[in-house]
Tab-separated table of C-alpha atoms and ligand atoms in Angstrom:
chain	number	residue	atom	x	y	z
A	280	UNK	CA	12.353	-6.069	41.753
A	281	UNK	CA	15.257	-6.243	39.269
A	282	UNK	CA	13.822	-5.714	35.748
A	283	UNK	CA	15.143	-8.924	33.420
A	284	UNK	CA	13.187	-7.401	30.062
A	285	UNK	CA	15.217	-8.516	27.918
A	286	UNK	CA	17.370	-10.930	28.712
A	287	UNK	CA	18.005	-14.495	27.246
A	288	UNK	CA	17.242	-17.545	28.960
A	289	UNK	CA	19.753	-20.002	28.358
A	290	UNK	CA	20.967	-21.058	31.527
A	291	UNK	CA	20.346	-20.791	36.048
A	292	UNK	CA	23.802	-19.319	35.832
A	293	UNK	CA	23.367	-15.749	34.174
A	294	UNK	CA	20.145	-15.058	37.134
A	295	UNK	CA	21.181	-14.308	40.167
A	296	UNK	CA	19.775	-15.798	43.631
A	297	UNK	CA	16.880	-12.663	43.653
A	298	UNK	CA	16.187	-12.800	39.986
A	299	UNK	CA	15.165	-16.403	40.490
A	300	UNK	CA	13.207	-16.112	43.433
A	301	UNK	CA	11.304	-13.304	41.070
A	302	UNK	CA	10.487	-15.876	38.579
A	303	UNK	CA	9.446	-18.042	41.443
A	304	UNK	CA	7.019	-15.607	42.989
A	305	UNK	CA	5.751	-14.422	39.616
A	306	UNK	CA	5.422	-17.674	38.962
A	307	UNK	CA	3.096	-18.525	42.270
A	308	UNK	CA	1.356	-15.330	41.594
A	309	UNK	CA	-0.014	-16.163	38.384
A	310	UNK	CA	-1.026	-19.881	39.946
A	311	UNK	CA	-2.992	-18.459	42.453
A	312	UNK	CA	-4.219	-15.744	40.305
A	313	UNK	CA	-5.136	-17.188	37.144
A	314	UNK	CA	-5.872	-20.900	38.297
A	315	UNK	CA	-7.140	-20.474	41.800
A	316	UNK	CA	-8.909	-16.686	41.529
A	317	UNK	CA	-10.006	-17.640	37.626
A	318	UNK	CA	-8.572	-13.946	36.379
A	319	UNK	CA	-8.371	-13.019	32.891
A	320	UNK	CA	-4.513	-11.413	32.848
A	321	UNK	CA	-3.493	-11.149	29.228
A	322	UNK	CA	-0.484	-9.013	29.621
A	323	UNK	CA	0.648	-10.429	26.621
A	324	UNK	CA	-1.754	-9.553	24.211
A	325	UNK	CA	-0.518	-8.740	20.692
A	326	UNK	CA	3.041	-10.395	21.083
A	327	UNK	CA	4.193	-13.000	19.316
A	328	UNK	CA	6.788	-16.140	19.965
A	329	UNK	CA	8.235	-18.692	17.810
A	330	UNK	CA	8.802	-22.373	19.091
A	331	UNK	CA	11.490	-24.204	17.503
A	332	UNK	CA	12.098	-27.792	18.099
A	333	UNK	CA	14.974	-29.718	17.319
A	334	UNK	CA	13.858	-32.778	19.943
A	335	UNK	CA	10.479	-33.972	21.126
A	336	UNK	CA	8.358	-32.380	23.788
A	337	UNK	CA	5.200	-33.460	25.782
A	338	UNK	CA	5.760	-31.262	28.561
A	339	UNK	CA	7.418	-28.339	27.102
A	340	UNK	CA	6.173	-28.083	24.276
A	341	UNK	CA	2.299	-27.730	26.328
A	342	UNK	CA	3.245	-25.503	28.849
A	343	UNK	CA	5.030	-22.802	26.512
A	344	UNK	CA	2.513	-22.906	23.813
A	345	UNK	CA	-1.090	-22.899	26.135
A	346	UNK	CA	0.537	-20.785	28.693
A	347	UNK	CA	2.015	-17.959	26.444
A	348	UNK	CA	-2.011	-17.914	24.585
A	349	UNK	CA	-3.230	-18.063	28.202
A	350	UNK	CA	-1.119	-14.716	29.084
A	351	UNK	CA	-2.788	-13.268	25.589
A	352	UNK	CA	-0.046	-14.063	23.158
A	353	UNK	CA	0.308	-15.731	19.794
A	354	UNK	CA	2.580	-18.945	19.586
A	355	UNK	CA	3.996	-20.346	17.015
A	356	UNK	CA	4.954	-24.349	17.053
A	357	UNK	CA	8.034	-24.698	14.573
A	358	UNK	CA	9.263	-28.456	14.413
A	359	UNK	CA	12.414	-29.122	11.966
A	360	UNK	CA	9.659	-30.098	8.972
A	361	UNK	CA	8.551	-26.388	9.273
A	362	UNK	CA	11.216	-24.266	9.240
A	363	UNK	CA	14.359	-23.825	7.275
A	364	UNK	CA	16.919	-23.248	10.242
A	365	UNK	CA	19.760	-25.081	10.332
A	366	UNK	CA	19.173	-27.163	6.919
A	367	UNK	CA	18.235	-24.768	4.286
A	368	UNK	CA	19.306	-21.335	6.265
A	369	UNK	CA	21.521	-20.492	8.724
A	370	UNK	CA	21.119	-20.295	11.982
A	371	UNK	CA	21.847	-16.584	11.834
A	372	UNK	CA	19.658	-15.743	8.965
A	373	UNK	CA	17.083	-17.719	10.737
A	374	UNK	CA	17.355	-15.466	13.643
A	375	UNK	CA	17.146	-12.498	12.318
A	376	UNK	CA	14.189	-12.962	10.360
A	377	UNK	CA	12.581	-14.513	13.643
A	378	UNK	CA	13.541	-11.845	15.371
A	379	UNK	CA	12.069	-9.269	13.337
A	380	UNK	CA	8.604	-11.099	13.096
A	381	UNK	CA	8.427	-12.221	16.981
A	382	UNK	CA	8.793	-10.460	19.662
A	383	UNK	CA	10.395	-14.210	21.733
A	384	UNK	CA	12.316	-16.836	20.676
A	385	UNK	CA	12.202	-20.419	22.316
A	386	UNK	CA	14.426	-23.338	21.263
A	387	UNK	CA	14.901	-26.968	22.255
A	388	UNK	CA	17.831	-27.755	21.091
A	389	UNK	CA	20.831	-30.257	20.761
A	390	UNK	CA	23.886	-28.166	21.201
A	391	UNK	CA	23.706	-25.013	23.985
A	392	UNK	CA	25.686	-23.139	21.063
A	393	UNK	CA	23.051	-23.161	19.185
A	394	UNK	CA	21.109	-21.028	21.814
A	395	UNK	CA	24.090	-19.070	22.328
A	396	UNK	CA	24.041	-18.404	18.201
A	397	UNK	CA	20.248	-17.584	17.928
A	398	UNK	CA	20.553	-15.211	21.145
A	399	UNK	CA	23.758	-13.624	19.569
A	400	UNK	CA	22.170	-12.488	16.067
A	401	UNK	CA	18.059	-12.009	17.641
A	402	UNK	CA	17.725	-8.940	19.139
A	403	UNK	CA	14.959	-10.632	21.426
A	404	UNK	CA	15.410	-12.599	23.829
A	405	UNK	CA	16.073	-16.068	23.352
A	406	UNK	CA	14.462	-18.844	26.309
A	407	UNK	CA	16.179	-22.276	26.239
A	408	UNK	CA	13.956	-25.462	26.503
A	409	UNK	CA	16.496	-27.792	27.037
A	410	UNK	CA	19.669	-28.129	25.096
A	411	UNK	CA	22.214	-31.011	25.415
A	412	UNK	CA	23.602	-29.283	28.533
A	413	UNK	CA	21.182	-27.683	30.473
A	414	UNK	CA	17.431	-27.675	31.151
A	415	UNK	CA	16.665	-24.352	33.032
A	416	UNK	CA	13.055	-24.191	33.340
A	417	UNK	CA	12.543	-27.612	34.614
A	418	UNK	CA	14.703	-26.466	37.865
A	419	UNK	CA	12.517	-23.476	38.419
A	420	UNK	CA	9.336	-25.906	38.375
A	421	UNK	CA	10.801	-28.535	40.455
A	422	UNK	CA	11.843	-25.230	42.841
A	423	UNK	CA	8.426	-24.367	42.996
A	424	UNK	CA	7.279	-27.792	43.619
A	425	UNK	CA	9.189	-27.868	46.561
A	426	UNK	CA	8.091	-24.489	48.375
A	427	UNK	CA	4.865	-25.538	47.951
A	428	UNK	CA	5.981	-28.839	49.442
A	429	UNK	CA	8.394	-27.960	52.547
A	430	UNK	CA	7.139	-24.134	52.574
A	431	UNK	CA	11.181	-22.767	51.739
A	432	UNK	CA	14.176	-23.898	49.492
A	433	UNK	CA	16.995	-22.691	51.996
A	434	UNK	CA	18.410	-26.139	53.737
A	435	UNK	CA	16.328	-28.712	51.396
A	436	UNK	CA	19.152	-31.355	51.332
A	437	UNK	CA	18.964	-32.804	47.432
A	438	UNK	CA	20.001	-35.965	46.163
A	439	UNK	CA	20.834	-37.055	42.332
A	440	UNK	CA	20.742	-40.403	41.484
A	441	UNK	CA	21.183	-41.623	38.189
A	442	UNK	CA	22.903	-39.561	34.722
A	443	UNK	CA	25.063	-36.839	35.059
A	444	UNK	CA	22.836	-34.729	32.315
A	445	UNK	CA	21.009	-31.458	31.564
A	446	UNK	CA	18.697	-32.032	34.557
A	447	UNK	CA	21.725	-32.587	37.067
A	448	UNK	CA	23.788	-29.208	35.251
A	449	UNK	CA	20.582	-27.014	35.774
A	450	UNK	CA	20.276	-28.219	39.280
A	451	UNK	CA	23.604	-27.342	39.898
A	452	UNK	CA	23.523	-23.874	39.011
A	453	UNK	CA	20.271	-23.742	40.895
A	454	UNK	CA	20.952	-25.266	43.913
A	455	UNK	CA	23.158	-23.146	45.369
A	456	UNK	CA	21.875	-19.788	44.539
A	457	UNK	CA	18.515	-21.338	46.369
A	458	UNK	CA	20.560	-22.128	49.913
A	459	UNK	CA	20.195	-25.860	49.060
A	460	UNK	CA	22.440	-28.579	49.199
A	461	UNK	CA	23.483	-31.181	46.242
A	462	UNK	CA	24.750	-34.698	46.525
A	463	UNK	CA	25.350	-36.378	43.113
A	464	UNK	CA	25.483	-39.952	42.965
A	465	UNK	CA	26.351	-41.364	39.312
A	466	UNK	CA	28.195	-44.425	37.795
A	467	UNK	CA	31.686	-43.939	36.647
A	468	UNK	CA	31.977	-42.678	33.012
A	469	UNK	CA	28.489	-40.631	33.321
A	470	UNK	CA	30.044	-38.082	35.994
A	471	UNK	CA	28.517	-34.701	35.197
A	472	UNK	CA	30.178	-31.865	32.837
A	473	UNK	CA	33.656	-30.567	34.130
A	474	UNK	CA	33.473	-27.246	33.729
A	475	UNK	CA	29.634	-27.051	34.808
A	476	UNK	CA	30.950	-28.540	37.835
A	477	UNK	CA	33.801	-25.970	38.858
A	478	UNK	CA	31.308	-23.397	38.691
A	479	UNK	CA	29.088	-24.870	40.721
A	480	UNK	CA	31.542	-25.647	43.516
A	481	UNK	CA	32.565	-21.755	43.048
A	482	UNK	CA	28.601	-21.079	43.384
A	483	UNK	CA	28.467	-23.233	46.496
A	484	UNK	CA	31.242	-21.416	48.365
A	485	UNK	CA	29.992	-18.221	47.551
A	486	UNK	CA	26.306	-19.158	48.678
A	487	UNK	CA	27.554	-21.491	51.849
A	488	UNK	CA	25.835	-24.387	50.624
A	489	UNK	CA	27.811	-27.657	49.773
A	490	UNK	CA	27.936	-30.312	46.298
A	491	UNK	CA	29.345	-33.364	46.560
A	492	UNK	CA	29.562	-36.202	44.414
A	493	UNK	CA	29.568	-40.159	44.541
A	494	UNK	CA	29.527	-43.320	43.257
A	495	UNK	CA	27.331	-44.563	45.623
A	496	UNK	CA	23.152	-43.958	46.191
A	497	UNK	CA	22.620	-45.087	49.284
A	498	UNK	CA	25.340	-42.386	50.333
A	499	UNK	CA	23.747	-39.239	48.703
A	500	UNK	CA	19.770	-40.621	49.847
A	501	UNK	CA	21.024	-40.718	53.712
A	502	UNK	CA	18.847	-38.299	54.991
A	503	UNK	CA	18.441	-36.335	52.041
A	504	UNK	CA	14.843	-34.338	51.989
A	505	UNK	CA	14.433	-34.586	48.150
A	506	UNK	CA	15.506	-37.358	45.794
A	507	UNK	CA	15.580	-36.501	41.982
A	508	UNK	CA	16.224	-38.618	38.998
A	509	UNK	CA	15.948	-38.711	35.731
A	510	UNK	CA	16.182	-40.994	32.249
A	511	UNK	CA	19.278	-43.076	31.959
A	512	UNK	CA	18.848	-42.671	27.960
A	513	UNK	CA	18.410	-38.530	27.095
A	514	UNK	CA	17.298	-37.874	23.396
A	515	UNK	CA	19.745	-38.201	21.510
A	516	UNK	CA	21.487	-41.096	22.752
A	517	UNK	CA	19.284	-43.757	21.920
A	518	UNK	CA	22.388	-45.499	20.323
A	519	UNK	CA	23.683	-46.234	24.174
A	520	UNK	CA	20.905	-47.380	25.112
A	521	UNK	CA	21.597	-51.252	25.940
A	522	UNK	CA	25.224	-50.271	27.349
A	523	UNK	CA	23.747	-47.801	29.462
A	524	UNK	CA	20.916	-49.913	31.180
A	525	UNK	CA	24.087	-52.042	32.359
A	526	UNK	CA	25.948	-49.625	33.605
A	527	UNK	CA	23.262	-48.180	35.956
A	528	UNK	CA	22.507	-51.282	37.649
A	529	UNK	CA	21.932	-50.286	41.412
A	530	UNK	CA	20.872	-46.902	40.376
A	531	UNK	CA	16.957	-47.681	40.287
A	532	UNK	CA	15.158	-45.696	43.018
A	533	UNK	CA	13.180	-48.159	45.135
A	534	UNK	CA	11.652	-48.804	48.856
A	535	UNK	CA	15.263	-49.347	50.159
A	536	UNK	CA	16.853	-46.357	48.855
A	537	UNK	CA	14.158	-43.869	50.552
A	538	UNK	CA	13.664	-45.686	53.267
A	539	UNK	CA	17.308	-44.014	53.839
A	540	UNK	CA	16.134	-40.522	53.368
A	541	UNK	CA	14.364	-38.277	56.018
A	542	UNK	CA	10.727	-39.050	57.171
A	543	UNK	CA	9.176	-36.370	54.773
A	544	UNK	CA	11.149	-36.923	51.862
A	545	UNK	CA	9.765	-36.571	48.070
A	546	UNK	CA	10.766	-38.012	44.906
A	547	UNK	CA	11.315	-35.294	41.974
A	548	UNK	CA	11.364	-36.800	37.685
A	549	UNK	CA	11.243	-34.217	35.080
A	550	UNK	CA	9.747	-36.981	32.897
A	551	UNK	CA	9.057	-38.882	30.778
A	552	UNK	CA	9.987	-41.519	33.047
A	553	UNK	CA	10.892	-44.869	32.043
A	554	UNK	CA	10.591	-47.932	34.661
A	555	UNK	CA	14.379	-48.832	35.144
A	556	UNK	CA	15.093	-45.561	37.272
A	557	UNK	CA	12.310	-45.793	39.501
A	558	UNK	CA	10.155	-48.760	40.656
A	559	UNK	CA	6.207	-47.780	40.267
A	560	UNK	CA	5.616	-47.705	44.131
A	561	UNK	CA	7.899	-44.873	44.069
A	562	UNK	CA	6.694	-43.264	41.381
A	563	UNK	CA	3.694	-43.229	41.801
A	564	UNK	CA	3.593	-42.946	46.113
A	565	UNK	CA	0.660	-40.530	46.679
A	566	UNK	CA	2.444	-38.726	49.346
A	567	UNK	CA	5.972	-38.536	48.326
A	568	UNK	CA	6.241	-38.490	44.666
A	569	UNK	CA	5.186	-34.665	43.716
A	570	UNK	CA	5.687	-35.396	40.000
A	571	UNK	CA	2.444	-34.674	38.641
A	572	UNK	CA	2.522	-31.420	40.399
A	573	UNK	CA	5.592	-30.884	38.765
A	574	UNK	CA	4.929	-31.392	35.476
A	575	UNK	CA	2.051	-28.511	36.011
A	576	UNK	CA	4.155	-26.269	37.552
A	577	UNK	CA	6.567	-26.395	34.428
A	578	UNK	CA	3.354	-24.033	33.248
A	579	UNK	CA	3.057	-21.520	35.726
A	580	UNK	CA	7.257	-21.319	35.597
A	581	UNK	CA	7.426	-20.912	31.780
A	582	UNK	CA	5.008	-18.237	31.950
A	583	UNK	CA	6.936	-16.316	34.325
A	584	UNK	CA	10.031	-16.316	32.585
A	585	UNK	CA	7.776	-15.293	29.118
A	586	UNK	CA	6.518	-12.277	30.777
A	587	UNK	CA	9.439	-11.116	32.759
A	588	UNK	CA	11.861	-11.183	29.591
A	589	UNK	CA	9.166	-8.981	27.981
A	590	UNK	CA	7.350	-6.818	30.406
A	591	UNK	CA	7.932	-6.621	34.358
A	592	UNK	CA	5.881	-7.695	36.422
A	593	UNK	CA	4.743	-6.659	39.843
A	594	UNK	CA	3.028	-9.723	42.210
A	595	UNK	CA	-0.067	-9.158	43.824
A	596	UNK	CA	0.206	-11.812	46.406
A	597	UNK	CA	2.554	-11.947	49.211
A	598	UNK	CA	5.972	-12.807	48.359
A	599	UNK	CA	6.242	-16.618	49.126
A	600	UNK	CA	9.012	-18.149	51.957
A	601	UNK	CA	12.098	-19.160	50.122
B	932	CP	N1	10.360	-32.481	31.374
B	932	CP	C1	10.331	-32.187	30.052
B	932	CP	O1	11.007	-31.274	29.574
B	932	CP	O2	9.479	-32.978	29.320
B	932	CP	P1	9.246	-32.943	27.743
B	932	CP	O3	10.453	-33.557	27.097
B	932	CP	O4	8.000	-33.736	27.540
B	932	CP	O5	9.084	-31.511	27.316
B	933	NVA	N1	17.621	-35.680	30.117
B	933	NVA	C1	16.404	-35.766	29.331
B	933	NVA	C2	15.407	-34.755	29.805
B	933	NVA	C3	14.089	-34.780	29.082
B	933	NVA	C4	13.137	-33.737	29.568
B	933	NVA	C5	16.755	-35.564	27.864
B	933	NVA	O1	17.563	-34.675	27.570
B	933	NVA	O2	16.229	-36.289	27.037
């Protein structure tokens, strides 16, 4: 296996196809290791990792900080009350101190540049929890939520429906590198980024796989296998709020819109989840919405990435079916 010791985290588009389906497997392996087989693997033990947070966090915030002490390590929770960065030091200072003291650096963040500037002065690596732009672990959790689902990623047809944001960018560099297809579906004025989108058309030829967009949902759900959404409102648009409940009228996923899809399909939400993009019999559909198991596997995923940027890792169960 390639080693990725390290290497930053800041976006699906720096890991190739095999480097992901590493983090996948690692990811499975420790699952089925430390949750199913109840092993004690503290790989970790004596390293450190500091936690900044611009933006809140239920999910992220729990899965990096219990599963980096679960792999042996020492975590450190740094909302903007704690720490200087940004308002009373530089980012760069800030980084360089960090950098000396920790032996990882994870940020949720406004602006990706921001990531970019901590990874370029810290001379360890740097793992994104979400930015403005891209979300990167949340696409390897809702990967693994779907192998575990269908069995294999290569020919999952995916549907968007709902905000071109830093869900629908991650997906988009994921996607393709994982054999699957993409259909966006979005209302006008909330298409996704430009130049995320040219490279993820250039992605899609390489890997074979195709990514269209719409302005329609009923279009992308026709006989799509997976349908994803996500909050019509991200953090830090709160302002919108009322202007953008209007303008994604028709975009709620309900009964009509899957009944569209094919006969096993599943409903994806990174959460949190607000009612006006999904009804509740959606939502919360025993057999087709896989979001709880979602939300755990953003665990097992973060943990992955955490070791593999510090230490490699060889899986003792079998490689799974991607
Ligand atoms: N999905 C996700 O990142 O959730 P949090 O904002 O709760 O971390
Ligand atoms: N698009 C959402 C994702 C939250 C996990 C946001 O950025 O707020």
């Amino acid at each position: 296996a390639p080693s990725m010791v390290g290497r930053d985290f800041l976006t699906l588009k720096q890991f190739s196809s095999s480097e992901i389906h590493q983090l996948l497997w690692t990811a499975m392996d420790l699952k089925t290791r430390i949750k199913i087989n109840r092993e004690l693997f503290q790989p970790l033990k004596g390293k450190s990792m500091a936690m900044i947070f611009q933006k809140r966090s239920t999910r992220t915030r729990l899965s990096t900080e219990t599963g980096f002490a679960l792999l042996g390590g020492h975590p450190v929770f740094l909302s903007p009350q704690d720490i200087h960065l940004g308002v009373n030091e530089s980012i760069k200072d800030s980084a360089r101190v960090l950098s000396r003291m920790c032996d990882l650096i994870f940020a949720r963040v406004y602006g990706q540049d921001i990531l970019d500037d901590l990874a370029a002065e810290s001379d360890k690596p740097v793992i994104s929890g979400l930015s403005d732009l891209y979300h990167p672990l949340q696409i390897l959790a809702d990967f693994i939520t779907l192998q575990e689902k269908f069995g294999r990623l290569k020919g999952l047809k995916v549907a968007w429906v709902g905000d071109g944001n830093n869900i629908t960018h991650s997906l988009m560099m994921g996607c393709p590198k994982m054999g699957m297809d993409l259909r966006i579906a979005t209302p006008v004025g909330y298409e996704t980024d430009k130049a995320v989108m040219e490279d993820a058309i250039e992605l899609a030829n390489e890997h074979g796989t195709s990514i269209t967009t719409s302005n329609d949902p009923m279009e992308v759900a026709h006989k799509a296998d997976v349908i994803v959404t996500d909050t019509w409102v991200s953090m830090g648009q709160e302002d919108e709020k009322q202007e953008r409940i209007q303008e994604f009228q028709g975009y709620q996923i309900d009964r009509n819109m899957v009944s569209a899809m094919a006969d096993n399909w599943v409903f994806l939400h990174c959460l949190p989840r607000k009612p006006e993009e999904v009804t509740d019999d959606v939502f919360y559909d025993e057999k087709h919405s896989l979001v709880w198991q979602e939300a755990e596997n953003r665990k097992w995923s973060v943990m992955a990435v955490m070791l593999h940027l510090i230490k490699d890792h060889a899986c003792q169960t079998n490689r799974p079916n991607f």
